[in-house]
């Protein structure tokens, strides 16, 4: 496995290629249940009822299984099935750049994370990763200690101005720095947002059972150009999730050059 191939593929998969590829020129999209909105004024005051409803919906993600699809323009697509109580899940992350596309599969079982990365890991095997050796914000779809790939609880827990905008629809601002690695946004990109990263507009929608159904985050502009929003859809509540321990002969411990290529140790 040649180092240049490893570095390019790994960097694209895990170091936030989607924060620029395709998204800087992609027009923001909206959904009927969660339209894009401007940031509230500094005088905005949280609606207690809205705060409670959204808080309960967010907390519920930790008590059941669910599926999520996360997009950020044309450069990032993540599909995951999560069993929060069981601490397991599977995900497929597709990162798209200019004439390049990479699909990364990940499998989470408790504190163990396994990945399949084309050009990096051997075909038909799973590479076991030690997340402590990867840089902050490294994203392969799932990670130990963060069963929800969107880190929804931390994100929505950072908002102080939730308000109702319609039937089961809410809006406010959140602190994006509470979820490093979200949708491929690495630390460098996050730092580039400056103070704007701490006051990012969001909208959210709940289903008819009061569960989170959609979360849309409007990222700060980059070089004066509006970026595509991050949109997370939540479905499949209570459905079984398949995530089984790979056979021992299909598991390889990540070698040092994988971590080095990713900026880790």
PDB file of C-alpha atoms in Angstrom:
ATOM      1  CA  UNK A   1       0.000   0.000   0.000  1.00  0.00           C
ATOM      2  CA  UNK A   2       1.736   3.156  -1.200  1.00  0.00           C
ATOM      3  CA  UNK A   3       1.813   6.144   1.124  1.00  0.00           C
ATOM      4  CA  UNK A   4       0.534   8.697  -1.470  1.00  0.00           C
ATOM      5  CA  UNK A   5      -2.558   6.558  -2.143  1.00  0.00           C
ATOM      6  CA  UNK A   6      -3.134   6.156   1.571  1.00  0.00           C
ATOM      7  CA  UNK A   7      -2.737   9.844   2.277  1.00  0.00           C
ATOM      8  CA  UNK A   8      -5.099  10.998  -0.465  1.00  0.00           C
ATOM      9  CA  UNK A   9      -7.809   8.442   0.231  1.00  0.00           C
ATOM     10  CA  UNK A  10      -7.609   8.768   3.987  1.00  0.00           C
ATOM     11  CA  UNK A  11      -7.549  12.542   3.941  1.00  0.00           C
ATOM     12  CA  UNK A  12     -10.592  12.625   1.695  1.00  0.00           C
ATOM     13  CA  UNK A  13     -12.497  10.155   3.830  1.00  0.00           C
ATOM     14  CA  UNK A  14     -11.630  11.450   7.256  1.00  0.00           C
ATOM     15  CA  UNK A  15     -10.260  14.974   7.116  1.00  0.00           C
ATOM     16  CA  UNK A  16     -13.288  16.854   5.898  1.00  0.00           C
ATOM     17  CA  UNK A  17     -13.086  16.917   2.085  1.00  0.00           C
ATOM     18  CA  UNK A  18     -16.785  17.683   1.906  1.00  0.00           C
ATOM     19  CA  UNK A  19     -16.460  20.961   3.720  1.00  0.00           C
ATOM     20  CA  UNK A  20     -15.288  22.438   0.426  1.00  0.00           C
ATOM     21  CA  UNK A  21     -15.873  19.905  -2.344  1.00  0.00           C
ATOM     22  CA  UNK A  22     -19.178  20.609  -4.002  1.00  0.00           C
ATOM     23  CA  UNK A  23     -20.665  22.530  -1.112  1.00  0.00           C
ATOM     24  CA  UNK A  24     -19.215  26.002  -1.662  1.00  0.00           C
ATOM     25  CA  UNK A  25     -21.017  26.335  -4.961  1.00  0.00           C
ATOM     26  CA  UNK A  26     -24.128  24.371  -4.132  1.00  0.00           C
ATOM     27  CA  UNK A  27     -27.272  26.364  -3.585  1.00  0.00           C
ATOM     28  CA  UNK A  28     -28.787  25.856  -0.117  1.00  0.00           C
ATOM     29  CA  UNK A  29     -31.727  23.498  -0.067  1.00  0.00           C
ATOM     30  CA  UNK A  30     -34.699  23.524   2.271  1.00  0.00           C
ATOM     31  CA  UNK A  31     -37.450  21.158   3.288  1.00  0.00           C
ATOM     32  CA  UNK A  32     -41.084  21.825   3.944  1.00  0.00           C
ATOM     33  CA  UNK A  33     -40.757  20.775   7.543  1.00  0.00           C
ATOM     34  CA  UNK A  34     -37.618  22.764   8.235  1.00  0.00           C
ATOM     35  CA  UNK A  35     -37.090  25.768   5.915  1.00  0.00           C
ATOM     36  CA  UNK A  36     -33.878  27.756   6.066  1.00  0.00           C
ATOM     37  CA  UNK A  37     -34.026  30.754   8.334  1.00  0.00           C
ATOM     38  CA  UNK A  38     -31.933  33.748   9.227  1.00  0.00           C
ATOM     39  CA  UNK A  39     -30.211  33.945  12.565  1.00  0.00           C
ATOM     40  CA  UNK A  40     -32.402  35.314  15.350  1.00  0.00           C
ATOM     41  CA  UNK A  41     -31.518  38.684  16.768  1.00  0.00           C
ATOM     42  CA  UNK A  42     -29.503  38.933  19.947  1.00  0.00           C
ATOM     43  CA  UNK A  43     -32.687  39.845  21.774  1.00  0.00           C
ATOM     44  CA  UNK A  44     -34.383  36.551  20.913  1.00  0.00           C
ATOM     45  CA  UNK A  45     -35.657  34.722  23.970  1.00  0.00           C
ATOM     46  CA  UNK A  46     -36.194  30.980  24.150  1.00  0.00           C
ATOM     47  CA  UNK A  47     -39.754  29.674  24.272  1.00  0.00           C
ATOM     48  CA  UNK A  48     -39.907  27.299  27.279  1.00  0.00           C
ATOM     49  CA  UNK A  49     -42.441  25.010  25.588  1.00  0.00           C
ATOM     50  CA  UNK A  50     -40.338  24.827  22.427  1.00  0.00           C
ATOM     51  CA  UNK A  51     -37.192  24.179  24.434  1.00  0.00           C
ATOM     52  CA  UNK A  52     -38.882  21.336  26.301  1.00  0.00           C
ATOM     53  CA  UNK A  53     -40.321  19.704  23.171  1.00  0.00           C
ATOM     54  CA  UNK A  54     -37.033  19.818  21.297  1.00  0.00           C
ATOM     55  CA  UNK A  55     -35.088  18.664  24.354  1.00  0.00           C
ATOM     56  CA  UNK A  56     -37.334  15.646  24.810  1.00  0.00           C
ATOM     57  CA  UNK A  57     -37.057  14.743  21.121  1.00  0.00           C
ATOM     58  CA  UNK A  58     -33.280  14.975  21.285  1.00  0.00           C
ATOM     59  CA  UNK A  59     -33.048  12.920  24.475  1.00  0.00           C
ATOM     60  CA  UNK A  60     -35.142  10.181  22.861  1.00  0.00           C
ATOM     61  CA  UNK A  61     -32.336   9.467  20.379  1.00  0.00           C
ATOM     62  CA  UNK A  62     -30.393   7.884  23.223  1.00  0.00           C
ATOM     63  CA  UNK A  63     -33.189   5.527  24.202  1.00  0.00           C
ATOM     64  CA  UNK A  64     -34.032   3.732  20.956  1.00  0.00           C
ATOM     65  CA  UNK A  65     -32.732   2.640  17.584  1.00  0.00           C
ATOM     66  CA  UNK A  66     -33.047   4.950  14.595  1.00  0.00           C
ATOM     67  CA  UNK A  67     -31.726   5.649  11.125  1.00  0.00           C
ATOM     68  CA  UNK A  68     -30.249   8.893   9.916  1.00  0.00           C
ATOM     69  CA  UNK A  69     -29.276  10.315   6.552  1.00  0.00           C
ATOM     70  CA  UNK A  70     -26.965  13.329   6.624  1.00  0.00           C
ATOM     71  CA  UNK A  71     -26.104  15.441   3.591  1.00  0.00           C
ATOM     72  CA  UNK A  72     -24.027  18.562   3.047  1.00  0.00           C
ATOM     73  CA  UNK A  73     -24.315  19.699  -0.544  1.00  0.00           C
ATOM     74  CA  UNK A  74     -23.095  17.253  -3.176  1.00  0.00           C
ATOM     75  CA  UNK A  75     -19.875  16.421  -1.346  1.00  0.00           C
ATOM     76  CA  UNK A  76     -21.072  14.521   1.695  1.00  0.00           C
ATOM     77  CA  UNK A  77     -23.660  11.811   2.276  1.00  0.00           C
ATOM     78  CA  UNK A  78     -23.878   9.626   5.368  1.00  0.00           C
ATOM     79  CA  UNK A  79     -26.427   6.866   5.915  1.00  0.00           C
ATOM     80  CA  UNK A  80     -26.376   5.198   9.325  1.00  0.00           C
ATOM     81  CA  UNK A  81     -28.400   2.755  11.398  1.00  0.00           C
ATOM     82  CA  UNK A  82     -27.965   3.246  15.138  1.00  0.00           C
ATOM     83  CA  UNK A  83     -28.924   1.124  18.142  1.00  0.00           C
ATOM     84  CA  UNK A  84     -28.294   3.643  20.913  1.00  0.00           C
ATOM     85  CA  UNK A  85     -29.173   1.436  23.922  1.00  0.00           C
ATOM     86  CA  UNK A  86     -27.090  -1.397  22.458  1.00  0.00           C
ATOM     87  CA  UNK A  87     -24.148   0.899  21.668  1.00  0.00           C
ATOM     88  CA  UNK A  88     -23.797  -0.352  18.123  1.00  0.00           C
ATOM     89  CA  UNK A  89     -24.390   0.779  14.582  1.00  0.00           C
ATOM     90  CA  UNK A  90     -23.295   0.744  10.979  1.00  0.00           C
ATOM     91  CA  UNK A  91     -22.753   3.554   8.500  1.00  0.00           C
ATOM     92  CA  UNK A  92     -21.723   4.293   4.937  1.00  0.00           C
ATOM     93  CA  UNK A  93     -20.125   7.653   4.220  1.00  0.00           C
ATOM     94  CA  UNK A  94     -19.798   8.842   0.625  1.00  0.00           C
ATOM     95  CA  UNK A  95     -17.353  11.689   0.054  1.00  0.00           C
ATOM     96  CA  UNK A  96     -17.369  13.270  -3.415  1.00  0.00           C
ATOM     97  CA  UNK A  97     -14.780  15.627  -4.867  1.00  0.00           C
ATOM     98  CA  UNK A  98     -13.769  16.722  -8.356  1.00  0.00           C
ATOM     99  CA  UNK A  99     -13.753  13.517 -10.454  1.00  0.00           C
ATOM    100  CA  UNK A 100     -13.390  11.529  -7.239  1.00  0.00           C
ATOM    101  CA  UNK A 101     -15.753   9.560  -5.029  1.00  0.00           C
ATOM    102  CA  UNK A 102     -14.958   7.494  -1.976  1.00  0.00           C
ATOM    103  CA  UNK A 103     -17.274   5.235   0.021  1.00  0.00           C
ATOM    104  CA  UNK A 104     -16.256   4.478   3.585  1.00  0.00           C
ATOM    105  CA  UNK A 105     -18.059   1.843   5.643  1.00  0.00           C
ATOM    106  CA  UNK A 106     -17.877   1.820   9.425  1.00  0.00           C
ATOM    107  CA  UNK A 107     -19.049  -0.560  12.114  1.00  0.00           C
ATOM    108  CA  UNK A 108     -19.358   0.395  15.773  1.00  0.00           C
ATOM    109  CA  UNK A 109     -19.587  -2.157  18.577  1.00  0.00           C
ATOM    110  CA  UNK A 110     -19.288  -0.566  21.995  1.00  0.00           C
ATOM    111  CA  UNK A 111     -15.834   1.024  22.154  1.00  0.00           C
ATOM    112  CA  UNK A 112     -14.601  -0.755  19.019  1.00  0.00           C
ATOM    113  CA  UNK A 113     -14.698   0.983  15.645  1.00  0.00           C
ATOM    114  CA  UNK A 114     -13.986  -0.845  12.388  1.00  0.00           C
ATOM    115  CA  UNK A 115     -13.708   0.700   8.943  1.00  0.00           C
ATOM    116  CA  UNK A 116     -13.439  -0.249   5.292  1.00  0.00           C
ATOM    117  CA  UNK A 117     -11.708   2.498   3.299  1.00  0.00           C
ATOM    118  CA  UNK A 118     -10.973   1.917  -0.404  1.00  0.00           C
ATOM    119  CA  UNK A 119      -7.310   2.470  -1.176  1.00  0.00           C
ATOM    120  CA  UNK A 120      -6.450   2.296   2.507  1.00  0.00           C
ATOM    121  CA  UNK A 121      -7.774  -0.952   3.942  1.00  0.00           C
ATOM    122  CA  UNK A 122      -7.432  -4.412   2.420  1.00  0.00           C
ATOM    123  CA  UNK A 123     -10.472  -5.558   0.463  1.00  0.00           C
ATOM    124  CA  UNK A 124     -12.957  -7.733   2.368  1.00  0.00           C
ATOM    125  CA  UNK A 125     -11.374  -6.911   5.718  1.00  0.00           C
ATOM    126  CA  UNK A 126     -12.185  -4.532   8.553  1.00  0.00           C
ATOM    127  CA  UNK A 127      -9.526  -2.234  10.000  1.00  0.00           C
ATOM    128  CA  UNK A 128      -9.805  -1.681  13.734  1.00  0.00           C
ATOM    129  CA  UNK A 129      -9.184   1.982  14.618  1.00  0.00           C
ATOM    130  CA  UNK A 130      -8.053   3.510  17.891  1.00  0.00           C
ATOM    131  CA  UNK A 131      -9.895   6.853  17.901  1.00  0.00           C
ATOM    132  CA  UNK A 132      -7.552   8.162  20.585  1.00  0.00           C
ATOM    133  CA  UNK A 133      -4.833   8.212  17.909  1.00  0.00           C
ATOM    134  CA  UNK A 134      -6.864  10.239  15.418  1.00  0.00           C
ATOM    135  CA  UNK A 135      -7.122  14.054  15.326  1.00  0.00           C
ATOM    136  CA  UNK A 136     -10.112  15.835  16.814  1.00  0.00           C
ATOM    137  CA  UNK A 137     -13.045  15.783  14.438  1.00  0.00           C
ATOM    138  CA  UNK A 138     -11.910  12.758  12.418  1.00  0.00           C
ATOM    139  CA  UNK A 139     -15.060  11.296  10.922  1.00  0.00           C
ATOM    140  CA  UNK A 140     -15.659   7.821   9.551  1.00  0.00           C
ATOM    141  CA  UNK A 141     -19.385   8.041  10.152  1.00  0.00           C
ATOM    142  CA  UNK A 142     -19.467   6.595  13.659  1.00  0.00           C
ATOM    143  CA  UNK A 143     -17.203   6.840  16.680  1.00  0.00           C
ATOM    144  CA  UNK A 144     -17.096   5.351  20.191  1.00  0.00           C
ATOM    145  CA  UNK A 145     -18.702   7.515  22.834  1.00  0.00           C
ATOM    146  CA  UNK A 146     -20.803   9.326  20.234  1.00  0.00           C
ATOM    147  CA  UNK A 147     -23.480   6.928  19.093  1.00  0.00           C
ATOM    148  CA  UNK A 148     -25.292   9.672  17.170  1.00  0.00           C
ATOM    149  CA  UNK A 149     -23.150  10.663  14.133  1.00  0.00           C
ATOM    150  CA  UNK A 150     -24.691  14.150  14.125  1.00  0.00           C
ATOM    151  CA  UNK A 151     -23.931  14.669  17.824  1.00  0.00           C
ATOM    152  CA  UNK A 152     -27.431  16.099  18.023  1.00  0.00           C
ATOM    153  CA  UNK A 153     -27.596  16.283  21.804  1.00  0.00           C
ATOM    154  CA  UNK A 154     -24.488  18.469  22.057  1.00  0.00           C
ATOM    155  CA  UNK A 155     -25.565  20.650  19.152  1.00  0.00           C
ATOM    156  CA  UNK A 156     -29.114  21.327  20.279  1.00  0.00           C
ATOM    157  CA  UNK A 157     -28.006  21.475  23.901  1.00  0.00           C
ATOM    158  CA  UNK A 158     -25.942  24.540  22.967  1.00  0.00           C
ATOM    159  CA  UNK A 159     -28.904  26.608  21.820  1.00  0.00           C
ATOM    160  CA  UNK A 160     -30.437  29.236  24.097  1.00  0.00           C
ATOM    161  CA  UNK A 161     -33.064  30.719  21.782  1.00  0.00           C
ATOM    162  CA  UNK A 162     -35.311  27.883  20.583  1.00  0.00           C
ATOM    163  CA  UNK A 163     -38.678  29.126  19.380  1.00  0.00           C
ATOM    164  CA  UNK A 164     -41.692  27.559  17.685  1.00  0.00           C
ATOM    165  CA  UNK A 165     -42.214  28.428  14.011  1.00  0.00           C
ATOM    166  CA  UNK A 166     -45.208  26.209  13.330  1.00  0.00           C
ATOM    167  CA  UNK A 167     -46.793  22.893  14.207  1.00  0.00           C
ATOM    168  CA  UNK A 168     -43.900  20.736  15.501  1.00  0.00           C
ATOM    169  CA  UNK A 169     -41.402  23.112  13.840  1.00  0.00           C
ATOM    170  CA  UNK A 170     -38.641  25.003  15.647  1.00  0.00           C
ATOM    171  CA  UNK A 171     -35.746  27.356  14.965  1.00  0.00           C
ATOM    172  CA  UNK A 172     -32.869  29.010  16.758  1.00  0.00           C
ATOM    173  CA  UNK A 173     -29.079  29.200  16.720  1.00  0.00           C
ATOM    174  CA  UNK A 174     -26.483  26.693  17.922  1.00  0.00           C
ATOM    175  CA  UNK A 175     -22.773  26.406  18.584  1.00  0.00           C
ATOM    176  CA  UNK A 176     -21.208  24.355  15.794  1.00  0.00           C
ATOM    177  CA  UNK A 177     -17.975  23.933  17.756  1.00  0.00           C
ATOM    178  CA  UNK A 178     -19.845  21.497  20.006  1.00  0.00           C
ATOM    179  CA  UNK A 179     -19.704  18.879  17.236  1.00  0.00           C
ATOM    180  CA  UNK A 180     -16.278  18.850  15.596  1.00  0.00           C
ATOM    181  CA  UNK A 181     -16.200  16.506  12.603  1.00  0.00           C
ATOM    182  CA  UNK A 182     -19.889  16.961  11.794  1.00  0.00           C
ATOM    183  CA  UNK A 183     -20.518  16.216   8.103  1.00  0.00           C
ATOM    184  CA  UNK A 184     -16.838  16.332   7.289  1.00  0.00           C
ATOM    185  CA  UNK A 185     -16.184  19.752   8.822  1.00  0.00           C
ATOM    186  CA  UNK A 186     -12.676  19.447  10.184  1.00  0.00           C
ATOM    187  CA  UNK A 187     -11.007  21.672  12.775  1.00  0.00           C
ATOM    188  CA  UNK A 188      -9.302  23.825  10.147  1.00  0.00           C
ATOM    189  CA  UNK A 189     -12.624  24.623   8.486  1.00  0.00           C
ATOM    190  CA  UNK A 190     -14.266  25.186  11.854  1.00  0.00           C
ATOM    191  CA  UNK A 191     -11.533  27.615  12.880  1.00  0.00           C
ATOM    192  CA  UNK A 192     -12.028  29.438   9.573  1.00  0.00           C
ATOM    193  CA  UNK A 193     -15.622  30.217  10.524  1.00  0.00           C
ATOM    194  CA  UNK A 194     -14.342  32.185  13.509  1.00  0.00           C
ATOM    195  CA  UNK A 195     -16.985  33.520  15.898  1.00  0.00           C
ATOM    196  CA  UNK A 196     -19.714  32.749  13.340  1.00  0.00           C
ATOM    197  CA  UNK A 197     -19.414  29.054  14.223  1.00  0.00           C
ATOM    198  CA  UNK A 198     -20.926  29.762  17.646  1.00  0.00           C
ATOM    199  CA  UNK A 199     -24.109  31.366  16.276  1.00  0.00           C
ATOM    200  CA  UNK A 200     -25.308  29.128  13.458  1.00  0.00           C
ATOM    201  CA  UNK A 201     -29.000  29.154  12.444  1.00  0.00           C
ATOM    202  CA  UNK A 202     -30.881  25.863  12.558  1.00  0.00           C
ATOM    203  CA  UNK A 203     -34.391  24.592  12.026  1.00  0.00           C
ATOM    204  CA  UNK A 204     -35.855  21.328  13.309  1.00  0.00           C
ATOM    205  CA  UNK A 205     -39.029  19.345  12.787  1.00  0.00           C
ATOM    206  CA  UNK A 206     -40.683  16.624  14.884  1.00  0.00           C
ATOM    207  CA  UNK A 207     -42.897  13.788  13.721  1.00  0.00           C
ATOM    208  CA  UNK A 208     -46.442  13.193  14.968  1.00  0.00           C
ATOM    209  CA  UNK A 209     -45.048  11.293  17.966  1.00  0.00           C
ATOM    210  CA  UNK A 210     -42.818  14.157  19.040  1.00  0.00           C
ATOM    211  CA  UNK A 211     -39.609  12.527  17.750  1.00  0.00           C
ATOM    212  CA  UNK A 212     -36.954  14.404  15.812  1.00  0.00           C
ATOM    213  CA  UNK A 213     -37.528  14.024  12.072  1.00  0.00           C
ATOM    214  CA  UNK A 214     -35.283  16.654  10.482  1.00  0.00           C
ATOM    215  CA  UNK A 215     -32.507  19.028  11.504  1.00  0.00           C
ATOM    216  CA  UNK A 216     -31.175  21.631   9.080  1.00  0.00           C
ATOM    217  CA  UNK A 217     -28.051  23.655   9.877  1.00  0.00           C
ATOM    218  CA  UNK A 218     -27.130  26.658   7.747  1.00  0.00           C
ATOM    219  CA  UNK A 219     -23.348  26.872   7.713  1.00  0.00           C
ATOM    220  CA  UNK A 220     -21.548  30.230   7.707  1.00  0.00           C
ATOM    221  CA  UNK A 221     -20.559  31.688   4.335  1.00  0.00           C
ATOM    222  CA  UNK A 222     -17.054  30.951   3.059  1.00  0.00           C
ATOM    223  CA  UNK A 223     -15.217  33.765   1.221  1.00  0.00           C
ATOM    224  CA  UNK A 224     -18.534  35.537   0.794  1.00  0.00           C
ATOM    225  CA  UNK A 225     -20.209  32.494  -0.797  1.00  0.00           C
ATOM    226  CA  UNK A 226     -23.151  30.792   0.846  1.00  0.00           C
ATOM    227  CA  UNK A 227     -22.508  27.109   1.526  1.00  0.00           C
ATOM    228  CA  UNK A 228     -25.036  24.316   1.288  1.00  0.00           C
ATOM    229  CA  UNK A 229     -26.751  23.463   4.579  1.00  0.00           C
ATOM    230  CA  UNK A 230     -26.258  20.288   6.548  1.00  0.00           C
ATOM    231  CA  UNK A 231     -29.492  18.333   6.653  1.00  0.00           C
ATOM    232  CA  UNK A 232     -30.088  15.316   8.880  1.00  0.00           C
ATOM    233  CA  UNK A 233     -33.192  13.163   8.505  1.00  0.00           C
ATOM    234  CA  UNK A 234     -34.212  10.809  11.323  1.00  0.00           C
ATOM    235  CA  UNK A 235     -36.360   7.752  10.562  1.00  0.00           C
ATOM    236  CA  UNK A 236     -36.761   4.070  11.427  1.00  0.00           C
ATOM    237  CA  UNK A 237     -37.314   4.527  15.150  1.00  0.00           C
ATOM    238  CA  UNK A 238     -37.391   1.186  16.960  1.00  0.00           C
ATOM    239  CA  UNK A 239     -36.264  -0.855  13.956  1.00  0.00           C
ATOM    240  CA  UNK A 240     -33.631  -3.590  14.453  1.00  0.00           C
ATOM    241  CA  UNK A 241     -30.040  -2.687  13.587  1.00  0.00           C
ATOM    242  CA  UNK A 242     -27.561  -5.188  12.161  1.00  0.00           C
ATOM    243  CA  UNK A 243     -24.053  -4.729  13.560  1.00  0.00           C
ATOM    244  CA  UNK A 244     -22.136  -7.910  14.270  1.00  0.00           C
ATOM    245  CA  UNK A 245     -18.538  -8.538  15.317  1.00  0.00           C
ATOM    246  CA  UNK A 246     -16.455  -9.279  12.190  1.00  0.00           C
ATOM    247  CA  UNK A 247     -14.707 -12.678  12.129  1.00  0.00           C
ATOM    248  CA  UNK A 248     -11.219 -12.486  13.642  1.00  0.00           C
ATOM    249  CA  UNK A 249      -9.555 -13.444  10.341  1.00  0.00           C
ATOM    250  CA  UNK A 250     -11.173 -10.400   8.707  1.00  0.00           C
ATOM    251  CA  UNK A 251      -9.920  -7.851  11.255  1.00  0.00           C
ATOM    252  CA  UNK A 252      -6.624  -5.951  10.910  1.00  0.00           C
ATOM    253  CA  UNK A 253      -5.276  -3.466  13.427  1.00  0.00           C
ATOM    254  CA  UNK A 254      -4.705  -0.102  11.768  1.00  0.00           C
ATOM    255  CA  UNK A 255      -0.976   0.306  11.043  1.00  0.00           C
ATOM    256  CA  UNK A 256       0.935   3.417  12.054  1.00  0.00           C
ATOM    257  CA  UNK A 257       0.856   4.907   8.554  1.00  0.00           C
ATOM    258  CA  UNK A 258      -2.952   5.098   8.652  1.00  0.00           C
ATOM    259  CA  UNK A 259      -2.844   7.290  11.735  1.00  0.00           C
ATOM    260  CA  UNK A 260       0.065   9.315  10.376  1.00  0.00           C
ATOM    261  CA  UNK A 261      -1.763   9.976   7.116  1.00  0.00           C
ATOM    262  CA  UNK A 262      -4.693  11.281   9.110  1.00  0.00           C
ATOM    263  CA  UNK A 263      -2.588  13.651  11.171  1.00  0.00           C
ATOM    264  CA  UNK A 264      -2.710  11.376  14.205  1.00  0.00           C
ATOM    265  CA  UNK A 265      -0.065   9.559  16.175  1.00  0.00           C
TER     266      UNK A 265
END
